[in-house]
Coordinates of C-alpha atoms in Angstrom, one line a residue:
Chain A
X94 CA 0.0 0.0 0.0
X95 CA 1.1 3.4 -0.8
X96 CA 0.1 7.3 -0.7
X97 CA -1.1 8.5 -3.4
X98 CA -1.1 12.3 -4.2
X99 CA -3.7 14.6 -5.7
X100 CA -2.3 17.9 -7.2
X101 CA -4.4 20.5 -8.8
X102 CA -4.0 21.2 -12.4
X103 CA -4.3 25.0 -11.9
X104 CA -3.7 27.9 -9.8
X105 CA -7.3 29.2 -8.2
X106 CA -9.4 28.4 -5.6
X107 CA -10.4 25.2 -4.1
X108 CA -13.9 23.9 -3.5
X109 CA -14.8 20.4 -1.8
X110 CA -18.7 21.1 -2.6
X111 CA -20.8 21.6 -5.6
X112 CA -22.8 24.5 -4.0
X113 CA -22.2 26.2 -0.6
X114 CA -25.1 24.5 0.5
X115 CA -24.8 21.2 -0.6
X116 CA -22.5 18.1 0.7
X117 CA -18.6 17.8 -0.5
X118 CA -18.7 15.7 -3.4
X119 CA -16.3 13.5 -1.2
X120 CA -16.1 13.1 2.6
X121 CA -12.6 12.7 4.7
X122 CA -12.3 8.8 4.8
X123 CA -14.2 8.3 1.7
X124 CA -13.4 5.6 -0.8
X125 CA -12.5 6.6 -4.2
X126 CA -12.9 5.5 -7.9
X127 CA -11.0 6.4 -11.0
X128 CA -12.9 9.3 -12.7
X129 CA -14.5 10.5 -9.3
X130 CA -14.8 14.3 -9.0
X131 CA -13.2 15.3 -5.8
X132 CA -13.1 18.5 -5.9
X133 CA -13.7 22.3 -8.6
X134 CA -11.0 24.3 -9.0
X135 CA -12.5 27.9 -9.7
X136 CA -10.0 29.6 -11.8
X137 CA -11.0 33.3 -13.4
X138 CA -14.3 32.6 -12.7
X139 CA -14.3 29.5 -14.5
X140 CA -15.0 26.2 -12.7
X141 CA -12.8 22.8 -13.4
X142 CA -13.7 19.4 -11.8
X143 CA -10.3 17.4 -10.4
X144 CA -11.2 14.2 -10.6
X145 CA -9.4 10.9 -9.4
X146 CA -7.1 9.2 -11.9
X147 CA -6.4 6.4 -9.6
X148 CA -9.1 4.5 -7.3
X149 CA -8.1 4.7 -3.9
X150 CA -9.2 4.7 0.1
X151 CA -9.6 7.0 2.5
X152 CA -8.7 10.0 0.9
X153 CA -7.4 12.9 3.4
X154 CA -8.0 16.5 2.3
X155 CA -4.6 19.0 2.8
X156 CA -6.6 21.9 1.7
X157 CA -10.3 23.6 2.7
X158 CA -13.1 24.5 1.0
X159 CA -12.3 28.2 -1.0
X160 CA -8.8 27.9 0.1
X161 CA -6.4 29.4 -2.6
X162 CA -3.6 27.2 -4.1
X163 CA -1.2 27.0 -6.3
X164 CA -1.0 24.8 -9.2
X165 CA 0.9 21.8 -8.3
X166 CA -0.3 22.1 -4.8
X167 CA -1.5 18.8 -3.0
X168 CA -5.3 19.0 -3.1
X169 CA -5.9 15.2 -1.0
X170 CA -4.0 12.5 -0.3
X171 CA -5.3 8.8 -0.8
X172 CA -4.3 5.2 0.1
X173 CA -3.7 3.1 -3.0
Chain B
X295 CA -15.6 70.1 -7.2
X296 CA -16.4 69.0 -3.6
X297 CA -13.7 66.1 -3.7
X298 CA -10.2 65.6 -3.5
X299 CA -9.3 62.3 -3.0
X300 CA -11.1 59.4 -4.3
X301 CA -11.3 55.1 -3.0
X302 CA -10.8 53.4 -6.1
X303 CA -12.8 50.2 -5.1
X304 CA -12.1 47.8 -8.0
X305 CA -8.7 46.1 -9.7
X306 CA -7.4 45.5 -12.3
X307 CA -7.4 47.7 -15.7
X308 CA -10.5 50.0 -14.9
X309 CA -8.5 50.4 -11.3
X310 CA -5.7 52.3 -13.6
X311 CA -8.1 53.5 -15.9
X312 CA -10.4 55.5 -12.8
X313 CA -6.5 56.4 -11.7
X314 CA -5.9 58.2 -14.4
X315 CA -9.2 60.0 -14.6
X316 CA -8.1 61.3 -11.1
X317 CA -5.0 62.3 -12.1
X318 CA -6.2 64.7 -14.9
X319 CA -8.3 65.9 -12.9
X320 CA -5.6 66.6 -9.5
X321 CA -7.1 64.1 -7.7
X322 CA -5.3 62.1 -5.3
X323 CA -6.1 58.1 -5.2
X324 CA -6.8 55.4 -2.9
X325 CA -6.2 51.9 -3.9
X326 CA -7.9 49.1 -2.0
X327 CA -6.7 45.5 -2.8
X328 CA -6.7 42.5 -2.0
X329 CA -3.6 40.6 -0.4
X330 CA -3.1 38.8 -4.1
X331 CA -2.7 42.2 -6.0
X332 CA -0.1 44.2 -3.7
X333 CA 2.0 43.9 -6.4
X334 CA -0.5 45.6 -9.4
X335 CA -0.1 48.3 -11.5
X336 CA -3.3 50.1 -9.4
X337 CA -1.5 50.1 -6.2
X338 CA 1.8 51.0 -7.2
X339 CA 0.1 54.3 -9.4
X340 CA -2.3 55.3 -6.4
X341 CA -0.8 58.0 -3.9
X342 CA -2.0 55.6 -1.4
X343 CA -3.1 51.4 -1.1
X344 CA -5.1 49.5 1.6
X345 CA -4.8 46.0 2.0
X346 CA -8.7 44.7 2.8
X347 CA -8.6 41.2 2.6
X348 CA -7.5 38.0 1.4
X349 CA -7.7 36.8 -2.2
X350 CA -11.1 35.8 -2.5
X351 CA -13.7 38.8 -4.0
X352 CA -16.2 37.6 -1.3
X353 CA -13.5 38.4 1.8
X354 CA -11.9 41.5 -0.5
X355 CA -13.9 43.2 -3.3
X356 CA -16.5 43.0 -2.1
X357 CA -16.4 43.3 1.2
X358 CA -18.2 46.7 2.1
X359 CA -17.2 47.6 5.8
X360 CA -13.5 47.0 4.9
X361 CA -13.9 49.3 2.5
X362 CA -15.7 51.8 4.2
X363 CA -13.3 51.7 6.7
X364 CA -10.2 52.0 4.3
X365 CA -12.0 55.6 2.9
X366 CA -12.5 56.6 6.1
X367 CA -9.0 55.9 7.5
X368 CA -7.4 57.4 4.2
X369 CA -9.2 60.4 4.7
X370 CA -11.1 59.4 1.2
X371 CA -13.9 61.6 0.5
X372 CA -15.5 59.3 -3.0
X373 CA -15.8 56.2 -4.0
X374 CA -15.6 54.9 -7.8
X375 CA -17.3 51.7 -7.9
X376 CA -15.7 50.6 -11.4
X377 CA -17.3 48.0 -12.5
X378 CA -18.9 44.2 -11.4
X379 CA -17.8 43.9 -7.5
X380 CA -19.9 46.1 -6.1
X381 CA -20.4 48.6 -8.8
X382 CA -24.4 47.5 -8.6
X383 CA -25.3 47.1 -5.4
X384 CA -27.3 49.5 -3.9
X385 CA -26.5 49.0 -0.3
X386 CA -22.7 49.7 -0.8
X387 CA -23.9 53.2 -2.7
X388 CA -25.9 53.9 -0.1
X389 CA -23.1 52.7 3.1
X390 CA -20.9 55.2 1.1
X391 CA -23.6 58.2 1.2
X392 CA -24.1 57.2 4.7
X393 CA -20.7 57.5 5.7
X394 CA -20.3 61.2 4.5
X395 CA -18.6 60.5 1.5
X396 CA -19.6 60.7 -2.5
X397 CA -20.5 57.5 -4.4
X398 CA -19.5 58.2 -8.2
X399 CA -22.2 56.6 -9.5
X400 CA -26.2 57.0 -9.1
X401 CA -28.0 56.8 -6.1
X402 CA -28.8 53.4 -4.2
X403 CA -32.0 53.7 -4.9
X404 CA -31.6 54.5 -8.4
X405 CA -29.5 51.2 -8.6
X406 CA -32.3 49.1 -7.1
X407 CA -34.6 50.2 -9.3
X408 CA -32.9 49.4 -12.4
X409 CA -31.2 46.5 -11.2
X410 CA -34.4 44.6 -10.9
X411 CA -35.4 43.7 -14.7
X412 CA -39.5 43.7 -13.9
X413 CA -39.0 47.2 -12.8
X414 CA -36.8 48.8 -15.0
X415 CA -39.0 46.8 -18.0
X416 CA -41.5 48.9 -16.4
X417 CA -39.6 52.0 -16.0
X418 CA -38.9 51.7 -19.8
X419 CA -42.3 51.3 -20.5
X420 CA -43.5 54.5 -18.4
X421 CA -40.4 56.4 -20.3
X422 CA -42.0 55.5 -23.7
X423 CA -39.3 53.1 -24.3
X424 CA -40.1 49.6 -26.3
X425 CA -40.1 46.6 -24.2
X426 CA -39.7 43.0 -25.6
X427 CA -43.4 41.8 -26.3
X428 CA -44.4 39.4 -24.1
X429 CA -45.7 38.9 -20.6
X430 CA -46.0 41.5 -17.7
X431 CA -46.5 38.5 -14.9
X432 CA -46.1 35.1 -14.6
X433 CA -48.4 32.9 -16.9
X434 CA -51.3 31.3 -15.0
X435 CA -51.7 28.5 -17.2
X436 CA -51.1 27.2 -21.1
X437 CA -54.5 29.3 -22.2
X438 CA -53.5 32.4 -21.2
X439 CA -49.9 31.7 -22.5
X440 CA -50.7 30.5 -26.2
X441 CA -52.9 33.5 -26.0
X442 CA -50.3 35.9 -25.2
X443 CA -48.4 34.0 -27.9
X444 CA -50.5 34.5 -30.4
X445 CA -51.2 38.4 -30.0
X446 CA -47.1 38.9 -29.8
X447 CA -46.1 36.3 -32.6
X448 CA -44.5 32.9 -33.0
X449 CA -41.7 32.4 -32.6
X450 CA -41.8 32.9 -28.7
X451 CA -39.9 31.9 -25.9
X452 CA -41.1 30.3 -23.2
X453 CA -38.6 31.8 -20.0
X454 CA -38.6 30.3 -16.2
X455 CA -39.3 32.9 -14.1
X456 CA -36.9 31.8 -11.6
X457 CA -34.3 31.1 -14.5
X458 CA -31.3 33.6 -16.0
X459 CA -27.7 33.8 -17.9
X460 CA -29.5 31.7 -20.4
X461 CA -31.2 29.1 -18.3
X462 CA -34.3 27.7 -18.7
X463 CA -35.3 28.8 -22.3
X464 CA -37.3 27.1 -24.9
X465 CA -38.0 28.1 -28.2
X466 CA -41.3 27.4 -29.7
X467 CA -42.5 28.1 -33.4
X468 CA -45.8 27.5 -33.2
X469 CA -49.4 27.0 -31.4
X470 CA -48.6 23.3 -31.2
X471 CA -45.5 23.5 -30.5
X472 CA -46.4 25.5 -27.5
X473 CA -49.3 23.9 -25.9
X474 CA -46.6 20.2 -26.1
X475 CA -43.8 22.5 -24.7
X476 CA -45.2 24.3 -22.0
X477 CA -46.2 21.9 -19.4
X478 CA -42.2 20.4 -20.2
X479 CA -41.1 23.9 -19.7
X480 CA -42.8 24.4 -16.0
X481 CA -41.7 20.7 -14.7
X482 CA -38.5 21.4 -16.1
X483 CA -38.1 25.0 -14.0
X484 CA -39.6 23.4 -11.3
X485 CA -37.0 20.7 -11.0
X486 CA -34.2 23.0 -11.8
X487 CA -35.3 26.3 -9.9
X488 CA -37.7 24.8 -7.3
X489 CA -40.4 27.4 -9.3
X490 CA -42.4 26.4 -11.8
X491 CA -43.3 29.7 -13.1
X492 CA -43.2 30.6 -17.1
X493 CA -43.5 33.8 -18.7
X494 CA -43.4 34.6 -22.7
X495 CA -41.1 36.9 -24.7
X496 CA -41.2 37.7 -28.2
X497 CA -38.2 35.1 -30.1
X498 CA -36.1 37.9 -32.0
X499 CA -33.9 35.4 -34.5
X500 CA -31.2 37.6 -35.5
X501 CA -30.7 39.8 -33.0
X502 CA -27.8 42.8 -33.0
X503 CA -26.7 44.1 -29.6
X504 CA -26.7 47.8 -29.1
X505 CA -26.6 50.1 -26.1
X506 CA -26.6 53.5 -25.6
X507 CA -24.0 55.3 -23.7
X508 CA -25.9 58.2 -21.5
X509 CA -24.6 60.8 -18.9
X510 CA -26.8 62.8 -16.2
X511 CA -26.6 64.9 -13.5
X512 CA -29.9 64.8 -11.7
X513 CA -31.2 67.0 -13.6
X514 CA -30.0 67.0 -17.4
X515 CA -29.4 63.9 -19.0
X516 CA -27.3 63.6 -22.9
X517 CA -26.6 60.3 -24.8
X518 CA -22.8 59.9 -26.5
X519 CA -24.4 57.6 -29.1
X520 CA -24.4 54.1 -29.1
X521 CA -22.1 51.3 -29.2
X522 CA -22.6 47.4 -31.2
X523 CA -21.4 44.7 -28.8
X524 CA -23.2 41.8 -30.9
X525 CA -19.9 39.8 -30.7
X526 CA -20.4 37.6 -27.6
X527 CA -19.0 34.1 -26.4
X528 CA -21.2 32.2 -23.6
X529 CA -22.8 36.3 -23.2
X530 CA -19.7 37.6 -22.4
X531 CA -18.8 40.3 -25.0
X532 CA -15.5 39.9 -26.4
X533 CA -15.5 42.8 -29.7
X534 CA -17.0 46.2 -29.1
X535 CA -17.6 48.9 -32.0
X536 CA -18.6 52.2 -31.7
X537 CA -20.6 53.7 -33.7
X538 CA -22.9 50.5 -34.6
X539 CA -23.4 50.6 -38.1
X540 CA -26.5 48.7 -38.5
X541 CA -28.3 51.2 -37.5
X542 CA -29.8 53.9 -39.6
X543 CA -29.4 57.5 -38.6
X544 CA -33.5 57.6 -37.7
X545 CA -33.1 54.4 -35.7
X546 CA -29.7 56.2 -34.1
X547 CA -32.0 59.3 -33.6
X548 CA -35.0 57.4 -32.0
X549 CA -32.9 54.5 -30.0
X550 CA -30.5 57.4 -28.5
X551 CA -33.4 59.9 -27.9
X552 CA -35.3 56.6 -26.0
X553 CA -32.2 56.2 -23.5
X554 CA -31.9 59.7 -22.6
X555 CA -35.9 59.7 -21.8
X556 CA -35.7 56.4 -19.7
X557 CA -32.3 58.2 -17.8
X558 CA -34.2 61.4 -17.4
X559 CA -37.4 59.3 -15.7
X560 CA -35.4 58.2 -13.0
X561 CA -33.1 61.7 -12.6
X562 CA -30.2 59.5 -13.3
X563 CA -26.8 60.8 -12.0
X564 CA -22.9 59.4 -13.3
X565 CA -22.8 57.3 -16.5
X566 CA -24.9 54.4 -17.3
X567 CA -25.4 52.1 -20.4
X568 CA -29.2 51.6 -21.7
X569 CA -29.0 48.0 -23.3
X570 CA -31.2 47.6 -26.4
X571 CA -31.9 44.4 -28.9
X572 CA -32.2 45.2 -32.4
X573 CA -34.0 43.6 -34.9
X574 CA -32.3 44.3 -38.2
X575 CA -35.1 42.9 -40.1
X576 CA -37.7 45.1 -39.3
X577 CA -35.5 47.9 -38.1
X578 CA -37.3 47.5 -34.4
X579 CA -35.3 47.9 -31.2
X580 CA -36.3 46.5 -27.6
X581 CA -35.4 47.7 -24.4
X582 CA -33.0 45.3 -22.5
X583 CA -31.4 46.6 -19.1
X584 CA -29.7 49.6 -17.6
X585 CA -26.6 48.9 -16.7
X586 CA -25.4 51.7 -13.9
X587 CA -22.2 52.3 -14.2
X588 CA -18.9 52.6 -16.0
X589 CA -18.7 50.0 -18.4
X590 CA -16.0 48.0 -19.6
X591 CA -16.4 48.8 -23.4
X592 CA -16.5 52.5 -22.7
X593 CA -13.5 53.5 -24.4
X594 CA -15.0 53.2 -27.9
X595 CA -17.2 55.8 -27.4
X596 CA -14.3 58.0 -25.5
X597 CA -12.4 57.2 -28.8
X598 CA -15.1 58.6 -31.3
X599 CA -16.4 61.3 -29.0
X600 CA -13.2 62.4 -27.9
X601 CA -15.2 62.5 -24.1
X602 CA -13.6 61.1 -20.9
X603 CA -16.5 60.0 -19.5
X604 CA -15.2 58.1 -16.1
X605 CA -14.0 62.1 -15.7
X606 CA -17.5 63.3 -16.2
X607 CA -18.9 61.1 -13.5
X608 CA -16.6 62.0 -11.3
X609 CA -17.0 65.4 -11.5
X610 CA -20.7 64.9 -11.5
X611 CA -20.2 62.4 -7.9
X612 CA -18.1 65.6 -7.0
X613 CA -21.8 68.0 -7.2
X614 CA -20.9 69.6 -10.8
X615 CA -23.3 70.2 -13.7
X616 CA -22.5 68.2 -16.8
X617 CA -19.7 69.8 -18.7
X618 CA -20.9 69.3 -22.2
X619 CA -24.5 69.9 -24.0
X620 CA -25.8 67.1 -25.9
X621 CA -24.6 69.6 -29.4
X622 CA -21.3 69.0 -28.2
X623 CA -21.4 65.2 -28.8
X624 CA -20.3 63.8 -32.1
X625 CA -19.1 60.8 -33.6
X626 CA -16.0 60.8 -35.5
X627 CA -14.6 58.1 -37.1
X628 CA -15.1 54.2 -35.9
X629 CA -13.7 52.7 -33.0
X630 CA -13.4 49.0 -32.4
X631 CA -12.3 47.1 -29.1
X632 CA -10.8 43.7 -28.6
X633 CA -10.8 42.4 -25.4
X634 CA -7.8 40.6 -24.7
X635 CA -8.2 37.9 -22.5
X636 CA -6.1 35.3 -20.4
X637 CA -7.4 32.6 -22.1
X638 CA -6.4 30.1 -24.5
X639 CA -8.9 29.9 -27.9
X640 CA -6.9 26.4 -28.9
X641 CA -8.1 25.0 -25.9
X642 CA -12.1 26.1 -26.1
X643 CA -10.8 29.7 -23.9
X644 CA -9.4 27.6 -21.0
X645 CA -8.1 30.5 -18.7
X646 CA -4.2 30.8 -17.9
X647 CA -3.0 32.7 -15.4
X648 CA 1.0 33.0 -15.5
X649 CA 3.3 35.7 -15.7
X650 CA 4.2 38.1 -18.2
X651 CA 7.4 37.5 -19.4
X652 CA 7.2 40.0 -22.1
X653 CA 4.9 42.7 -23.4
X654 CA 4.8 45.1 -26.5
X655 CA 2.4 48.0 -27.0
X656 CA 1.6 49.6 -29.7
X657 CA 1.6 53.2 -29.0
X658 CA -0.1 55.7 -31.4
X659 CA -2.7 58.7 -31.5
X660 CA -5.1 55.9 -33.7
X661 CA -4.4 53.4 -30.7
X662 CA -5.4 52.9 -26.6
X663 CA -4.6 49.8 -24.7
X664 CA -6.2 50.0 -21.3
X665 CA -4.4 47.1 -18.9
X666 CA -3.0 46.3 -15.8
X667 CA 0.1 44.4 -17.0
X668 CA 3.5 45.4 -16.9
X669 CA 6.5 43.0 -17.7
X670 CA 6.9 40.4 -14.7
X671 CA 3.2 40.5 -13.6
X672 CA 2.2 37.4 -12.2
X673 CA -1.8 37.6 -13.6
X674 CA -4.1 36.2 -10.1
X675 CA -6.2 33.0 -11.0
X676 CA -8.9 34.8 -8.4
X677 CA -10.1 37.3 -10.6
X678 CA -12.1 37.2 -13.9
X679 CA -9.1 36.7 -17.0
X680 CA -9.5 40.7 -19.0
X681 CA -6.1 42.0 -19.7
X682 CA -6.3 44.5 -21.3
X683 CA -8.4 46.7 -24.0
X684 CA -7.2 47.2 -27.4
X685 CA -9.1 50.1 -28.7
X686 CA -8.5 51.3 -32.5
X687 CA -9.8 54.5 -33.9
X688 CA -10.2 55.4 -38.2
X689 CA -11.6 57.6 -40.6
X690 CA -14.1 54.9 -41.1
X691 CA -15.0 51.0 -40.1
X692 CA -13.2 49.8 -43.2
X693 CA -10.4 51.9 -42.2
X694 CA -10.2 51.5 -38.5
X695 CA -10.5 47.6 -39.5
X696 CA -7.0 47.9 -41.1
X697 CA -5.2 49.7 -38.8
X698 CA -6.4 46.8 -36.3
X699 CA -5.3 44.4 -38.2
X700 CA -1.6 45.9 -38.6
X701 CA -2.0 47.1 -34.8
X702 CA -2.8 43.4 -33.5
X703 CA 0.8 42.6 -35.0
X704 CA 2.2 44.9 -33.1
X705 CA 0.8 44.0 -29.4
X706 CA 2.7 41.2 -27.7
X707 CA 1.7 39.4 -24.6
X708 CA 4.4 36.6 -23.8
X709 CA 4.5 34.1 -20.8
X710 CA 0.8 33.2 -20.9
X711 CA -1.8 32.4 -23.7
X712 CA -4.3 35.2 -24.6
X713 CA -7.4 35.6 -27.0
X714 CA -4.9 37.6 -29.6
X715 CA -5.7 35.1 -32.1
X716 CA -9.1 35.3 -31.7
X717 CA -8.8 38.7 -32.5
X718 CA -6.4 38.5 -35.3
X719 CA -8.9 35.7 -36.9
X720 CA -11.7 37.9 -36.4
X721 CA -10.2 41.0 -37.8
X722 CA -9.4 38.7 -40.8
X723 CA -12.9 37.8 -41.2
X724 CA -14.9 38.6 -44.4
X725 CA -18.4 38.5 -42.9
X726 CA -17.4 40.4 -39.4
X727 CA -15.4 43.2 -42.4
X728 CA -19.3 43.2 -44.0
X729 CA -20.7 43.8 -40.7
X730 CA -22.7 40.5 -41.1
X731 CA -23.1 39.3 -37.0
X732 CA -25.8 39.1 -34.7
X733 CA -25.6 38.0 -30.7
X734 CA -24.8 34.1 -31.8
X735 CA -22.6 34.5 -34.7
X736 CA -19.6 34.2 -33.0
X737 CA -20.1 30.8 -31.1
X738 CA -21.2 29.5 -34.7
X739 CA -18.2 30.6 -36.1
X740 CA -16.2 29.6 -33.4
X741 CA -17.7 26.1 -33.5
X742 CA -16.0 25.9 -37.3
X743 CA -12.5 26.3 -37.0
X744 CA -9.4 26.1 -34.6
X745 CA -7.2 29.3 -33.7

């Protein structure tokens, strides 16, 4: 077993929901399979999913919701 | 002129353009920012900067009681909205009135009123103005919409009430049509809105964008002749002209003459933008939206008018009369605008912030680029992607169309991808040289070719 690391493709801001009022499209602990969306990365006011390109378990989150980041940054971590 | 130093609370390119304006007229600036732009052109021009929040808009931009406190700890004494953030919101004119100090735009209440499209449709319609045909309320059931249809004319549109940017519109050609479409339409806003409610508007197939530029000081109101922005990707407009040929000089006459009525109705004060559709085929135009303030395709109408019009509406914030009479306002020449754009056409106008590694302006009497950038910016990702303005004046369009073709040569952005070659396709264009567009040619032209 090994860590697996999610980076964001782009410099923006981060978002763990789809809508301030709704549920993150993935909880802390959550399981994770390839293609999953895990997160939107609003950049200029444009919004791009990150999804997962590797299923995994227990995925921990390094960053909050409407956190700024850099590209490259380490959105989540996962076990694989 | 009752003020001497003025907020500036907005970013980016209308930031230095509102500096500027200040500057001609001797008056010192106040730059509020967020903590991602301490390093912008707009801070290091102003005589003064205020950091007011983090990166986000929400906690920066737009947050009012850091800005109020920012004018009043900087001794401030006006506020120039530019324009999005909070250049609409009537509670942030009105917490700047309340704190003593001059909003440079209309009133608060003047905002709200305009701001809410039922209203100003009716505002428009008190002024005299044409209104879209269609419904004044919600429809209370598919009777009394196919017989609104039929007295306005297929094709209609059915619109959710709740809907907007686009949302929850169906076309419909005919009776038919209608009565199948309609009980679609409500479940369908109901599912996505949580409100079933429809309402009807006249379908206007090729439809030309035009708006009339008007200034006001509470108690004289002049228009500076329209502008053609029917060049739009996703409704954003991305190519502005000034004046809009399309229009003959009795529609110019009447289409002008409406705006200044609809900004006299309300005793409009500052500068403000009456939106109209035109219908080229039958030479009809429809009232839209006000837009109250500054907008970002001014310029073209400075350029042909030879006004400065974020000057006027400061000096009109600042309890002056309005400098010119509505003789003094001429066109001259053609002006076009590209809107240059951190965004990459090859990849369907992905954004890309980066850094400016290079950059070469054009610099001419016949040319303006408005923009933030200097070389070694390091463009925010937080913020929407406009660069800069490329504004080109001629004799005439045909004219003014060749010097922006040799003048988009000359501008280069390096270090990050940009909607140049939009642009430069677009200049290249036979139809857009004929003047041939209306609101959806460009996502149609778009959706044949690669740039």
């Amino acid at each position: 077993m090994s860590i697996e690391r999610v980076l964001s493709p782009l410099p923006g801001t981060f978002y763990r929901r789809p809508a301030p009022d709704q549920p993150p499209f993935k909880a802390d602990g959550a399981d994770v399979a390839v293609g999953d969306v895990l997160g939107l990365v609003e950049v200029m006011k444009n919004f791009q999913e990150v999804t997962a390109e590797v299923a995994g378990r227990g995925i921990r989150f390094l960053v909050e919701d409407g956190e700024a980041i850099d590209a490259e940054q380490v959105l989540a971590e996962l076990e694989v | 002129m009752n003020i001497t130093r003025v907020l500036i609370a907005n970013r980016g390119e209308i930031a230095v353009r509102i500096n500027q304006a200040c500057r001609k007229l001797g008056l010192a600036t106040v730059q509020v920012h967020s903590s991602a732009d301490a390093d912008s052109l707009a801070v290091r021009l102003a005589d003064h900067a205020v950091e007011i929040g983090p990166p986000p808009a929400a906690k920066s931009y737009l947050n009012i009681a850091a800005i109020i406190d920012a004018a009043r700890a900087s001794g401030a004494d006006a506020v120039h909205p530019g324009y999005g953030f909070l250049a609409e919101n009537g509670e942030f004119a009105d917490a700047v009135t309340a704190a003593g100090l001059a909003f440079i735009g209309p009133s608060g209440d003047a905002i709200r009123l305009l701001g809410d499209k039922v209203a100003a449709r009716q505002v428009a319609a008190n002024a005299g103005v044409p209104t879209v045909p269609g419904s004044t309320a919600r429809l209370t059931d598919v009777d009394a919409g196919l017989g609104l249809a039929a007295r306005i004319g297929y094709p209609v549109m059915i619109k959710a009430a709740a809907g907007g940017g686009g949302r929850g519109i169906r076309v419909v050609a005919d009776a038919e049509e209608f009565a199948r479409q309609f009980p679609q339409a409500s479940a369908e806003a109901l599912a996505a809105f949580g409100d079933g409610g429809l309402y009807v508007e006249k379908m206007i197939a090729r439809a030309r964008h035009v708006e009339v530029q008007v200034l006001g000081d509470g108690q004289r109101w002049i228009h500076c002749f329209e502008r053609e922005c029917s060049l739009q990707r996703r409704r954003q407009k991305v190519w502005e002209e000034a004046p809009a040929l399309c229009l003959t000089a009795e529609v110019r006459a009447a289409m002008c003459t409406a705006a200044v009525k609809l900004a006299a109705q309300v005793k409009y004060s500052g500068a403000g933008t009456v939106e109209f559709l035109y219908d080229e085929a039958s030479g009809e135009f429809y009232f839209i939206e006000v837009n109250t303030r500054i907008q970002v395709e001014h310029p073209v109408t400075e350029m042909i008018t030879g006004l400065d019009l974020v000057a006027e509406m400061i000096r009109v914030a600042g309890g002056e009369r309005l400098s010119i009479e509505q003789d003094d306002v001429e066109i001259r020449g053609h002006a076009i605008e590209c809107r240059i754009n951190a965004e990459n056409p090859a990849k369907n106008f992905l954004p890309q912030p980066g850094t400016v590694s290079a950059l070469q302006v054009p610099v001419a009497d016949d040319v303006r680029f408005d923009t933030m950038l200097f070389e070694g910016y390091k463009v925010p990702p937080f913020y929407d992607s406009l660069l800069g303005k490329l504004i080109v004046h001629g004799d005439s369009r045909a004219a003014c169309l060749a010097r922006l073709r040799e003048v988009l040569t000359l501008l280069r952005i390096e270090g990050l991808a940009t909607t140049i070659p939009l642009h430069t396709a677009l200049a290249a264009d036979p139809q857009v040289a004929a003047g041939e567009f209306d609101t959806r040619f460009l996502e149609r032209w778009l959706a044949g070719r690669s740039l």
